[in-house]
Amino acid sequence: MNSENKRVIAILGSTGSIGTQTLQVVEEHPECFEVYAITANQRVDDLIAQARKFKPEAVVIADETKYTQLKEALADLPIKVYAGYEAICQIVTSAPIDIVVTAMVGFAGLRPTIEAIKAGKAIALANKETMVVAGELITNLANRYRVPILPVDSEHSAIFQCLAGESNNRIEKLILTASGGPFRTYTAEQLEGVTKAQALRHPNWSMGAKITIDSATMMNKGFEVIEAKWLFGIEGKDIEVVVHPQSVIHSMVQFADGSVKAQLGTPDMRLPIMYALSYPSRLDSSFPRLDFGKLQQLTFESPNFDTFPCLRFAYDALAMGGNMPCVVNAANEICVAAFLREKIKFTDMSRIIERAMQSANFKINPTLDDYLATDAEIRKMAEGWI
Ligand code: NAD
Ligand code: MG
């Protein structure tokens, strides 16, 4: 905290969906939060506008070719300007920072998260891929450095909120809700022909392109099962996925006595972001409220593991452990990028991921170097198949 008792935050991926909503939370409570650093990959104009508005100490652009433009645009302000991926890994260690919001997308979030934990920073975790790839390594590191990992993902925030005051009580199971995505009612045959535009139209949430495609394949829910295992220490067999198309119940916890607690809210990521940043307090907000008069009904159904095999792959990878979740993540990142470039069909994604799982060099106790090597190897392999 700074001298005014504000929490000092760094936002990795400030120009994205979670990043911009994090800045809205800061605007909602400027008396509680101060932005120390913001980073982006390529969107230099957005980053410049954010820097001029929020006046952080430092900005970082990963794409080094955009450094001069960024530097010149901020020349009249006392803001430090850096470029390159290594600079993102370094900025998170700056002494004044209390919390790092990891809102970058994909495997790229892993190394900055590790550096932030080693520097003793609390993590507000949006970048679930980090937990999918290296959940064991990250949780061990967080324990060693006594750093909290505060979930931003709405399902995990819901579980985290249900667990408040329950620290000595046995959890029987976690129930993750899933909207089912845009293709919830589709058959396997219908899925063969779906387009990128259809897949990018999520019924309830407005999110970055990668996670929107992951939601359409249900890989996102699979990743969330893996994320839940590491965040809450619950085995995969005790984590159930329930399709709940209205996205009002964000997830649930069933305790030893059979009681089930749920957390409800509008589909608005600013709420879980704010809870992660203000935890254990709750702050006032002007965000929309649920209107039960208009809701009418909440419905539930079981997920279809045959139509959405990516969900099954995630459970399988979690059960196998080692570097297998890292394999699935790497193959998935390549597949989603190829689908977004319209190089492969929607259903090719699960086929390629399955093939990667079968072809991978399995390691049961991977080190960080093993994860980096697995990621590189699987990306190359999957690119070759595309
Ligand atoms: P997005 O694509 O909208 O934004 C990603 C941000 O990360 C951008 O600022 C981009 O510049 C930056 N970035 C991307 N690749 C980078 C790289 N290689 N190096 C440095 N910076 C990079 O994504 P998003 O929807 O905000 O999602 C961010 C993360 O949060 C993902 O891991 C996603 O799974 C997770 N998440 C998102 C939501 C949501 O509602 N959007 C919900 C839950 C979890
Ligand atoms: Mg989620």
Short mmCIF file of C-alpha atoms and ligand atoms in Angstrom, two decimals:
data_model
loop_
_atom_site.label_atom_id
_atom_site.label_comp_id
_atom_site.label_asym_id
_atom_site.label_seq_id
_atom_site.Cartn_x
_atom_site.Cartn_y
_atom_site.Cartn_z
CA MET A 1 0.00 0.00 0.00
CA ASN A 2 1.14 3.53 -0.69
CA SER A 3 1.14 6.45 1.75
CA GLU A 4 -2.57 7.11 1.13
CA ASN A 5 -3.45 3.47 1.97
CA LYS A 6 -4.25 2.67 -1.64
CA ARG A 7 -3.49 -0.74 -3.12
CA VAL A 8 -0.87 -0.30 -5.81
CA ILE A 9 -1.58 -2.45 -8.86
CA ALA A 10 0.09 -3.53 -12.08
CA ILE A 11 -2.12 -4.68 -14.96
CA LEU A 12 -0.55 -7.07 -17.47
CA GLY A 13 -2.66 -6.89 -20.62
CA SER A 14 -4.37 -3.59 -19.76
CA THR A 15 -5.74 -3.09 -23.28
CA GLY A 16 -7.72 -6.36 -23.31
CA SER A 17 -11.18 -7.24 -22.08
CA ILE A 18 -10.15 -7.96 -18.46
CA GLY A 19 -7.53 -5.18 -18.51
CA THR A 20 -9.96 -2.45 -19.54
CA GLN A 21 -12.55 -3.67 -17.03
CA THR A 22 -9.87 -3.60 -14.31
CA LEU A 23 -9.28 0.05 -15.16
CA GLN A 24 -13.05 0.65 -14.85
CA VAL A 25 -12.87 -0.82 -11.34
CA VAL A 26 -10.04 1.59 -10.55
CA GLU A 27 -12.20 4.47 -11.85
CA GLU A 28 -15.06 3.28 -9.65
CA HIS A 29 -12.79 3.47 -6.57
CA PRO A 30 -9.89 5.86 -7.16
CA GLU A 31 -9.61 6.26 -3.38
CA CYS A 32 -8.72 2.53 -3.05
CA PHE A 33 -6.44 1.78 -5.99
CA GLU A 34 -3.44 3.27 -7.73
CA VAL A 35 -2.18 2.03 -11.09
CA TYR A 36 1.60 1.65 -11.05
CA ALA A 37 2.17 -0.14 -14.37
CA ILE A 38 0.19 -1.13 -17.47
CA THR A 39 1.37 -3.39 -20.27
CA ALA A 40 0.12 -4.48 -23.70
CA ASN A 41 1.20 -6.61 -26.60
CA GLN A 42 0.62 -4.46 -29.71
CA ARG A 43 -2.26 -2.03 -29.24
CA VAL A 44 -0.06 1.00 -28.75
CA ASP A 45 -2.77 3.64 -29.33
CA ASP A 46 -4.96 2.17 -26.60
CA LEU A 47 -1.99 1.93 -24.27
CA ILE A 48 -1.09 5.58 -24.88
CA ALA A 49 -4.66 6.69 -24.14
CA GLN A 50 -4.72 4.62 -20.92
CA ALA A 51 -1.34 6.02 -19.84
CA ARG A 52 -2.47 9.61 -20.39
CA LYS A 53 -5.63 8.98 -18.39
CA PHE A 54 -4.31 6.90 -15.46
CA LYS A 55 -0.76 8.32 -15.28
CA PRO A 56 1.02 5.16 -14.14
CA GLU A 57 4.71 5.18 -13.19
CA ALA A 58 5.54 2.82 -16.04
CA VAL A 59 4.16 1.40 -19.30
CA VAL A 60 5.47 -1.57 -21.25
CA ILE A 61 4.71 -2.60 -24.82
CA ALA A 62 5.74 -6.18 -25.66
CA ASP A 63 6.12 -5.40 -29.37
CA GLU A 64 9.50 -3.63 -29.52
CA THR A 65 8.78 -2.06 -32.93
CA LYS A 66 6.19 0.16 -31.20
CA TYR A 67 8.62 1.53 -28.59
CA THR A 68 9.48 4.83 -30.33
CA GLN A 69 5.84 5.67 -30.99
CA LEU A 70 4.94 5.01 -27.35
CA LYS A 71 7.93 6.92 -25.99
CA GLU A 72 7.25 9.99 -28.16
CA ALA A 73 3.53 10.05 -27.39
CA LEU A 74 4.24 10.14 -23.65
CA ALA A 75 7.32 12.40 -23.78
CA ASP A 76 5.54 15.26 -21.95
CA LEU A 77 4.65 13.03 -18.97
CA PRO A 78 6.95 11.64 -16.23
CA ILE A 79 6.15 8.03 -17.24
CA LYS A 80 8.87 5.41 -17.72
CA VAL A 81 8.48 3.61 -21.05
CA TYR A 82 9.83 0.13 -21.78
CA ALA A 83 9.47 -2.46 -24.53
CA GLY A 84 9.84 -6.22 -24.88
CA TYR A 85 8.61 -9.33 -23.11
CA GLU A 86 11.55 -9.31 -20.65
CA ALA A 87 10.52 -5.82 -19.52
CA ILE A 88 7.08 -7.21 -18.59
CA CYS A 89 8.79 -9.91 -16.52
CA GLN A 90 10.84 -7.21 -14.76
CA ILE A 91 8.27 -4.48 -14.20
CA VAL A 92 6.14 -6.77 -11.97
CA THR A 93 8.97 -6.89 -9.42
CA SER A 94 8.94 -3.09 -8.77
CA ALA A 95 8.91 -2.39 -5.04
CA PRO A 96 5.71 -0.27 -4.77
CA ILE A 97 3.43 -2.85 -6.43
CA ASP A 98 1.07 -4.76 -4.10
CA ILE A 99 -1.03 -6.73 -6.62
CA VAL A 100 -0.37 -7.88 -10.17
CA VAL A 101 -3.47 -8.46 -12.32
CA THR A 102 -2.48 -11.12 -14.85
CA ALA A 103 -4.80 -10.29 -17.76
CA MET A 104 -2.51 -11.36 -20.59
CA VAL A 105 -3.70 -14.18 -22.75
CA GLY A 106 -2.08 -17.61 -23.03
CA PHE A 107 1.24 -19.21 -22.09
CA ALA A 108 2.93 -15.79 -22.25
CA GLY A 109 1.47 -15.08 -18.81
CA LEU A 110 3.51 -17.79 -17.11
CA ARG A 111 6.91 -16.13 -16.68
CA PRO A 112 5.68 -12.71 -15.50
CA THR A 113 3.44 -14.48 -12.97
CA ILE A 114 6.42 -16.45 -11.62
CA GLU A 115 8.52 -13.29 -11.35
CA ALA A 116 5.71 -11.45 -9.54
CA ILE A 117 5.29 -14.28 -7.01
CA LYS A 118 9.04 -14.40 -6.37
CA ALA A 119 8.94 -10.66 -5.69
CA GLY A 120 6.21 -11.26 -3.09
CA LYS A 121 3.33 -9.69 -5.04
CA ALA A 122 -0.26 -10.83 -4.59
CA ILE A 123 -1.66 -12.21 -7.85
CA ALA A 124 -5.13 -11.37 -9.16
CA LEU A 125 -5.26 -14.28 -11.58
CA ALA A 126 -7.19 -13.88 -14.83
CA ASN A 127 -4.64 -15.69 -17.00
CA LYS A 128 -5.91 -19.23 -16.36
CA GLU A 129 -3.48 -20.72 -18.89
CA THR A 130 -0.73 -20.19 -16.31
CA MET A 131 -2.53 -22.52 -13.87
CA VAL A 132 -3.35 -25.00 -16.63
CA VAL A 133 0.26 -25.24 -17.78
CA ALA A 134 2.04 -25.19 -14.43
CA GLY A 135 -0.53 -25.24 -11.63
CA GLU A 136 1.63 -27.32 -9.30
CA LEU A 137 4.71 -25.16 -9.78
CA ILE A 138 2.71 -21.94 -9.31
CA THR A 139 0.89 -23.10 -6.17
CA ASN A 140 4.12 -24.38 -4.61
CA LEU A 141 5.83 -21.10 -5.39
CA ALA A 142 2.93 -19.06 -3.99
CA ASN A 143 3.06 -21.10 -0.76
CA ARG A 144 6.81 -20.68 -0.47
CA TYR A 145 6.64 -16.90 -0.95
CA ARG A 146 3.39 -16.60 1.09
CA VAL A 147 1.64 -14.86 -1.75
CA PRO A 148 -2.14 -15.08 -2.20
CA ILE A 149 -3.55 -16.04 -5.60
CA LEU A 150 -6.89 -14.28 -5.88
CA PRO A 151 -9.17 -15.62 -8.61
CA VAL A 152 -10.59 -13.25 -11.23
CA ASP A 153 -12.28 -15.94 -13.34
CA SER A 154 -15.98 -15.62 -12.45
CA GLU A 155 -16.46 -19.31 -11.54
CA HIS A 156 -13.42 -19.36 -9.27
CA SER A 157 -14.34 -16.04 -7.72
CA ALA A 158 -17.78 -17.55 -7.00
CA ILE A 159 -16.20 -20.55 -5.28
CA PHE A 160 -13.77 -18.29 -3.42
CA GLN A 161 -16.73 -16.21 -2.19
CA CYS A 162 -18.65 -19.36 -1.14
CA LEU A 163 -15.60 -20.49 0.84
CA ALA A 164 -15.38 -17.32 2.96
CA GLY A 165 -15.69 -18.42 6.60
CA GLU A 166 -15.52 -22.14 5.74
CA SER A 167 -11.80 -22.76 6.21
CA ASN A 168 -12.13 -25.81 8.47
CA ASN A 169 -15.07 -27.39 6.68
CA ARG A 170 -14.67 -30.31 4.30
CA ILE A 171 -15.63 -29.67 0.69
CA GLU A 172 -17.41 -32.60 -0.95
CA LYS A 173 -17.38 -31.15 -4.43
CA LEU A 174 -17.05 -28.02 -6.51
CA ILE A 175 -19.77 -27.40 -9.10
CA LEU A 176 -18.56 -25.22 -11.97
CA THR A 177 -21.34 -23.72 -14.05
CA ALA A 178 -20.92 -23.35 -17.82
CA SER A 179 -23.09 -21.34 -20.20
CA GLY A 180 -22.55 -24.03 -22.84
CA GLY A 181 -21.46 -21.38 -25.33
CA PRO A 182 -23.07 -20.55 -28.69
CA PHE A 183 -23.27 -24.20 -29.79
CA ARG A 184 -24.80 -25.72 -26.67
CA THR A 185 -27.67 -27.36 -28.56
CA TYR A 186 -25.66 -28.37 -31.65
CA THR A 187 -24.99 -31.96 -32.71
CA ALA A 188 -21.50 -33.14 -33.67
CA GLU A 189 -22.57 -32.97 -37.35
CA GLN A 190 -23.78 -29.39 -37.02
CA LEU A 191 -20.49 -28.40 -35.39
CA GLU A 192 -18.54 -29.48 -38.50
CA GLY A 193 -19.88 -26.49 -40.42
CA VAL A 194 -19.77 -23.63 -37.89
CA THR A 195 -17.93 -20.45 -38.85
CA LYS A 196 -15.52 -18.18 -37.02
CA ALA A 197 -18.18 -15.43 -36.87
CA GLN A 198 -20.66 -17.83 -35.21
CA ALA A 199 -18.05 -19.05 -32.75
CA LEU A 200 -17.15 -15.48 -31.78
CA ARG A 201 -20.77 -14.72 -30.79
CA HIS A 202 -20.93 -15.75 -27.14
CA PRO A 203 -24.49 -15.65 -25.76
CA ASN A 204 -23.74 -14.08 -22.34
CA TRP A 205 -20.20 -12.68 -22.07
CA SER A 206 -18.17 -10.21 -24.11
CA MET A 207 -14.53 -11.37 -23.94
CA GLY A 208 -11.27 -11.52 -25.90
CA ALA A 209 -11.25 -13.68 -29.06
CA LYS A 210 -9.16 -16.55 -27.67
CA ILE A 211 -11.31 -17.24 -24.61
CA THR A 212 -14.47 -16.80 -26.71
CA ILE A 213 -13.37 -19.63 -28.99
CA ASP A 214 -12.33 -21.68 -25.93
CA SER A 215 -15.86 -21.17 -24.60
CA ALA A 216 -17.40 -22.39 -27.86
CA THR A 217 -15.35 -25.64 -27.76
CA MET A 218 -15.80 -25.89 -23.96
CA MET A 219 -12.02 -26.06 -23.64
CA ASN A 220 -12.46 -23.00 -21.44
CA LYS A 221 -14.54 -25.02 -18.97
CA GLY A 222 -11.97 -27.82 -19.07
CA PHE A 223 -9.24 -25.31 -18.29
CA GLU A 224 -11.35 -24.01 -15.43
CA VAL A 225 -11.58 -27.51 -13.95
CA ILE A 226 -7.76 -27.63 -13.94
CA GLU A 227 -7.57 -24.09 -12.55
CA ALA A 228 -10.01 -25.05 -9.76
CA LYS A 229 -7.94 -28.06 -8.78
CA TRP A 230 -4.88 -25.92 -8.16
CA LEU A 231 -6.62 -22.92 -6.64
CA PHE A 232 -8.70 -24.93 -4.16
CA GLY A 233 -6.80 -28.23 -3.81
CA ILE A 234 -9.74 -30.37 -4.98
CA GLU A 235 -9.21 -33.47 -7.15
CA GLY A 236 -10.67 -33.57 -10.67
CA LYS A 237 -13.12 -36.34 -9.72
CA ASP A 238 -14.69 -33.98 -7.17
CA ILE A 239 -15.14 -31.14 -9.66
CA GLU A 240 -18.40 -31.29 -11.60
CA VAL A 241 -19.38 -29.19 -14.59
CA VAL A 242 -23.06 -28.24 -14.93
CA VAL A 243 -24.41 -26.40 -17.95
CA HIS A 244 -26.46 -23.40 -16.82
CA PRO A 245 -27.34 -21.33 -19.92
CA GLN A 246 -28.42 -18.18 -18.05
CA SER A 247 -24.96 -17.58 -16.43
CA VAL A 248 -26.56 -16.23 -13.26
CA ILE A 249 -25.13 -18.78 -10.83
CA HIS A 250 -21.38 -18.38 -11.31
CA SER A 251 -20.48 -21.61 -9.47
CA MET A 252 -21.22 -23.59 -6.30
CA VAL A 253 -19.62 -25.50 -3.44
CA GLN A 254 -21.13 -28.62 -1.84
CA PHE A 255 -19.93 -29.24 1.72
CA ALA A 256 -19.58 -32.40 3.86
CA ASP A 257 -23.14 -32.04 5.22
CA GLY A 258 -24.65 -31.86 1.73
CA SER A 259 -25.34 -28.14 1.89
CA VAL A 260 -24.67 -26.26 -1.35
CA LYS A 261 -23.62 -22.61 -1.47
CA ALA A 262 -23.85 -20.65 -4.71
CA GLN A 263 -22.78 -17.18 -5.76
CA LEU A 264 -25.05 -15.27 -8.14
CA GLY A 265 -24.66 -12.08 -10.11
CA THR A 266 -25.03 -10.42 -13.48
CA PRO A 267 -22.51 -11.57 -16.11
CA ASP A 268 -20.18 -8.64 -15.42
CA MET A 269 -16.48 -9.35 -14.92
CA ARG A 270 -15.98 -6.11 -13.01
CA LEU A 271 -17.51 -7.76 -9.96
CA PRO A 272 -15.00 -10.64 -9.63
CA ILE A 273 -12.17 -8.26 -10.59
CA MET A 274 -13.18 -5.86 -7.82
CA TYR A 275 -13.53 -8.66 -5.27
CA ALA A 276 -10.00 -9.90 -6.08
CA LEU A 277 -8.60 -6.39 -5.69
CA SER A 278 -10.47 -5.46 -2.50
CA TYR A 279 -10.47 -8.90 -0.79
CA PRO A 280 -11.39 -9.54 1.99
CA SER A 281 -13.53 -6.38 1.87
CA ARG A 282 -16.46 -5.74 -0.44
CA LEU A 283 -16.70 -2.27 -1.98
CA ASP A 284 -19.81 -0.40 -3.11
CA SER A 285 -20.47 -0.51 -6.82
CA SER A 286 -22.69 1.18 -9.38
CA PHE A 287 -22.72 -1.95 -11.59
CA PRO A 288 -26.07 -3.46 -12.69
CA ARG A 289 -28.03 -5.63 -10.21
CA LEU A 290 -29.87 -8.90 -10.76
CA ASP A 291 -33.61 -8.47 -11.27
CA PHE A 292 -35.29 -11.69 -10.14
CA GLY A 293 -38.64 -10.51 -11.47
CA LYS A 294 -37.19 -10.58 -14.99
CA LEU A 295 -35.10 -13.76 -14.58
CA GLN A 296 -38.06 -16.14 -14.37
CA GLN A 297 -36.07 -19.37 -14.50
CA LEU A 298 -32.65 -20.87 -13.94
CA THR A 299 -32.06 -24.15 -15.77
CA PHE A 300 -29.39 -26.86 -15.60
CA GLU A 301 -28.25 -29.73 -17.81
CA SER A 302 -25.29 -32.11 -18.03
CA PRO A 303 -22.48 -31.31 -20.45
CA ASN A 304 -22.09 -33.53 -23.52
CA PHE A 305 -18.54 -34.90 -23.46
CA ASP A 306 -18.95 -36.51 -26.90
CA THR A 307 -20.00 -33.37 -28.74
CA PHE A 308 -17.47 -31.29 -26.80
CA PRO A 309 -14.44 -33.58 -26.46
CA CYS A 310 -12.15 -30.73 -25.33
CA LEU A 311 -13.85 -30.84 -21.94
CA ARG A 312 -13.00 -34.55 -21.68
CA PHE A 313 -9.38 -33.93 -22.75
CA ALA A 314 -8.96 -31.47 -19.90
CA TYR A 315 -10.20 -34.00 -17.32
CA ASP A 316 -7.94 -36.67 -18.88
CA ALA A 317 -4.93 -34.35 -18.85
CA LEU A 318 -5.58 -33.42 -15.23
CA ALA A 319 -5.79 -37.10 -14.25
CA MET A 320 -2.54 -37.89 -16.09
CA GLY A 321 -0.82 -34.84 -14.59
CA GLY A 322 2.81 -33.96 -15.33
CA ASN A 323 3.20 -31.93 -18.50
CA MET A 324 -0.05 -33.20 -20.12
CA PRO A 325 -2.12 -30.08 -19.32
CA CYS A 326 0.75 -28.03 -20.80
CA VAL A 327 0.51 -30.18 -23.97
CA VAL A 328 -3.23 -29.54 -24.24
CA ASN A 329 -2.75 -25.82 -23.69
CA ALA A 330 -0.02 -25.47 -26.32
CA ALA A 331 -1.96 -27.45 -28.95
CA ASN A 332 -5.08 -25.46 -28.12
CA GLU A 333 -3.33 -22.09 -28.52
CA ILE A 334 -2.08 -23.09 -31.97
CA CYS A 335 -5.51 -24.46 -32.96
CA VAL A 336 -7.44 -21.38 -31.80
CA ALA A 337 -5.03 -19.07 -33.65
CA ALA A 338 -5.38 -21.21 -36.81
CA PHE A 339 -9.18 -21.28 -36.51
CA LEU A 340 -9.22 -17.49 -36.13
CA ARG A 341 -7.10 -17.23 -39.31
CA GLU A 342 -9.69 -19.57 -40.92
CA LYS A 343 -7.01 -22.18 -41.67
CA ILE A 344 -8.84 -25.07 -39.94
CA LYS A 345 -12.43 -26.08 -39.20
CA PHE A 346 -14.00 -25.80 -35.76
CA THR A 347 -13.94 -29.57 -35.23
CA ASP A 348 -10.30 -29.83 -36.39
CA MET A 349 -9.31 -28.17 -33.14
CA SER A 350 -10.26 -31.12 -30.92
CA ARG A 351 -8.76 -33.60 -33.43
CA ILE A 352 -5.40 -31.83 -33.37
CA ILE A 353 -5.40 -31.52 -29.58
CA GLU A 354 -6.11 -35.24 -29.21
CA ARG A 355 -3.30 -36.07 -31.60
CA ALA A 356 -0.92 -33.83 -29.64
CA MET A 357 -1.82 -35.65 -26.42
CA GLN A 358 -1.04 -38.98 -28.09
CA SER A 359 2.22 -37.78 -29.64
CA ALA A 360 3.65 -35.80 -26.70
CA ASN A 361 6.77 -36.69 -24.80
CA PHE A 362 5.17 -37.28 -21.37
CA LYS A 363 7.00 -36.06 -18.25
CA ILE A 364 5.55 -36.84 -14.85
CA ASN A 365 7.54 -34.32 -12.75
CA PRO A 366 8.24 -31.38 -15.04
CA THR A 367 10.46 -28.44 -14.12
CA LEU A 368 9.95 -24.94 -15.53
CA ASP A 369 12.43 -25.77 -18.30
CA ASP A 370 10.41 -28.89 -19.14
CA TYR A 371 7.24 -26.79 -19.44
CA LEU A 372 9.02 -24.33 -21.74
CA ALA A 373 10.35 -27.21 -23.84
CA THR A 374 6.98 -29.00 -23.98
CA ASP A 375 5.23 -25.81 -25.02
CA ALA A 376 7.74 -25.16 -27.82
CA GLU A 377 7.70 -28.79 -29.02
CA ILE A 378 3.90 -29.09 -29.15
CA ARG A 379 3.47 -25.73 -30.88
CA LYS A 380 5.87 -26.84 -33.60
CA MET A 381 4.18 -30.21 -33.94
CA ALA A 382 0.68 -28.74 -34.14
CA GLU A 383 1.77 -26.07 -36.63
CA GLY A 384 3.14 -28.88 -38.78
CA TRP A 385 -0.25 -30.63 -38.83
CA ILE A 386 -2.05 -27.41 -39.78
P1 NAD B 1 -7.83 -10.04 -24.60
O1 NAD B 1 -7.36 -10.68 -25.84
O2 NAD B 1 -9.01 -9.15 -24.65
O3 NAD B 1 -6.62 -9.19 -23.97
C1 NAD B 1 -5.34 -9.73 -23.80
C2 NAD B 1 -4.37 -8.67 -23.31
O4 NAD B 1 -3.08 -9.29 -23.15
C3 NAD B 1 -4.18 -7.49 -24.24
O5 NAD B 1 -3.91 -6.34 -23.48
C4 NAD B 1 -2.92 -7.87 -25.03
O6 NAD B 1 -2.22 -6.73 -25.48
C5 NAD B 1 -2.12 -8.64 -23.99
N1 NAD B 1 -1.29 -9.71 -24.57
C6 NAD B 1 -1.71 -10.72 -25.36
N2 NAD B 1 -0.69 -11.51 -25.70
C7 NAD B 1 0.42 -11.00 -25.12
C8 NAD B 1 1.79 -11.35 -25.13
N3 NAD B 1 2.25 -12.40 -25.81
N4 NAD B 1 2.65 -10.59 -24.42
C9 NAD B 1 2.22 -9.51 -23.74
N5 NAD B 1 0.93 -9.12 -23.70
C10 NAD B 1 0.04 -9.85 -24.38
O7 NAD B 1 -8.05 -11.22 -23.52
P2 NAD B 1 -9.04 -11.26 -22.27
O8 NAD B 1 -10.36 -11.75 -22.72
O9 NAD B 1 -8.95 -9.99 -21.50
O10 NAD B 1 -8.40 -12.45 -21.43
C11 NAD B 1 -7.20 -12.29 -20.68
C12 NAD B 1 -7.01 -13.50 -19.78
O11 NAD B 1 -8.08 -13.52 -18.83
C13 NAD B 1 -7.07 -14.83 -20.51
O12 NAD B 1 -6.17 -15.72 -19.92
C14 NAD B 1 -8.50 -15.29 -20.28
O13 NAD B 1 -8.61 -16.71 -20.29
C15 NAD B 1 -8.78 -14.75 -18.91
N6 NAD B 1 -10.19 -14.51 -18.61
C16 NAD B 1 -10.89 -13.62 -19.36
C17 NAD B 1 -12.24 -13.41 -19.10
C18 NAD B 1 -13.03 -12.38 -19.87
O14 NAD B 1 -14.19 -12.11 -19.53
N7 NAD B 1 -12.48 -11.74 -20.87
C19 NAD B 1 -12.88 -14.13 -18.09
C20 NAD B 1 -12.13 -15.03 -17.34
C21 NAD B 1 -10.79 -15.21 -17.61
MG MG B 2 -14.77 -18.33 -16.43
#
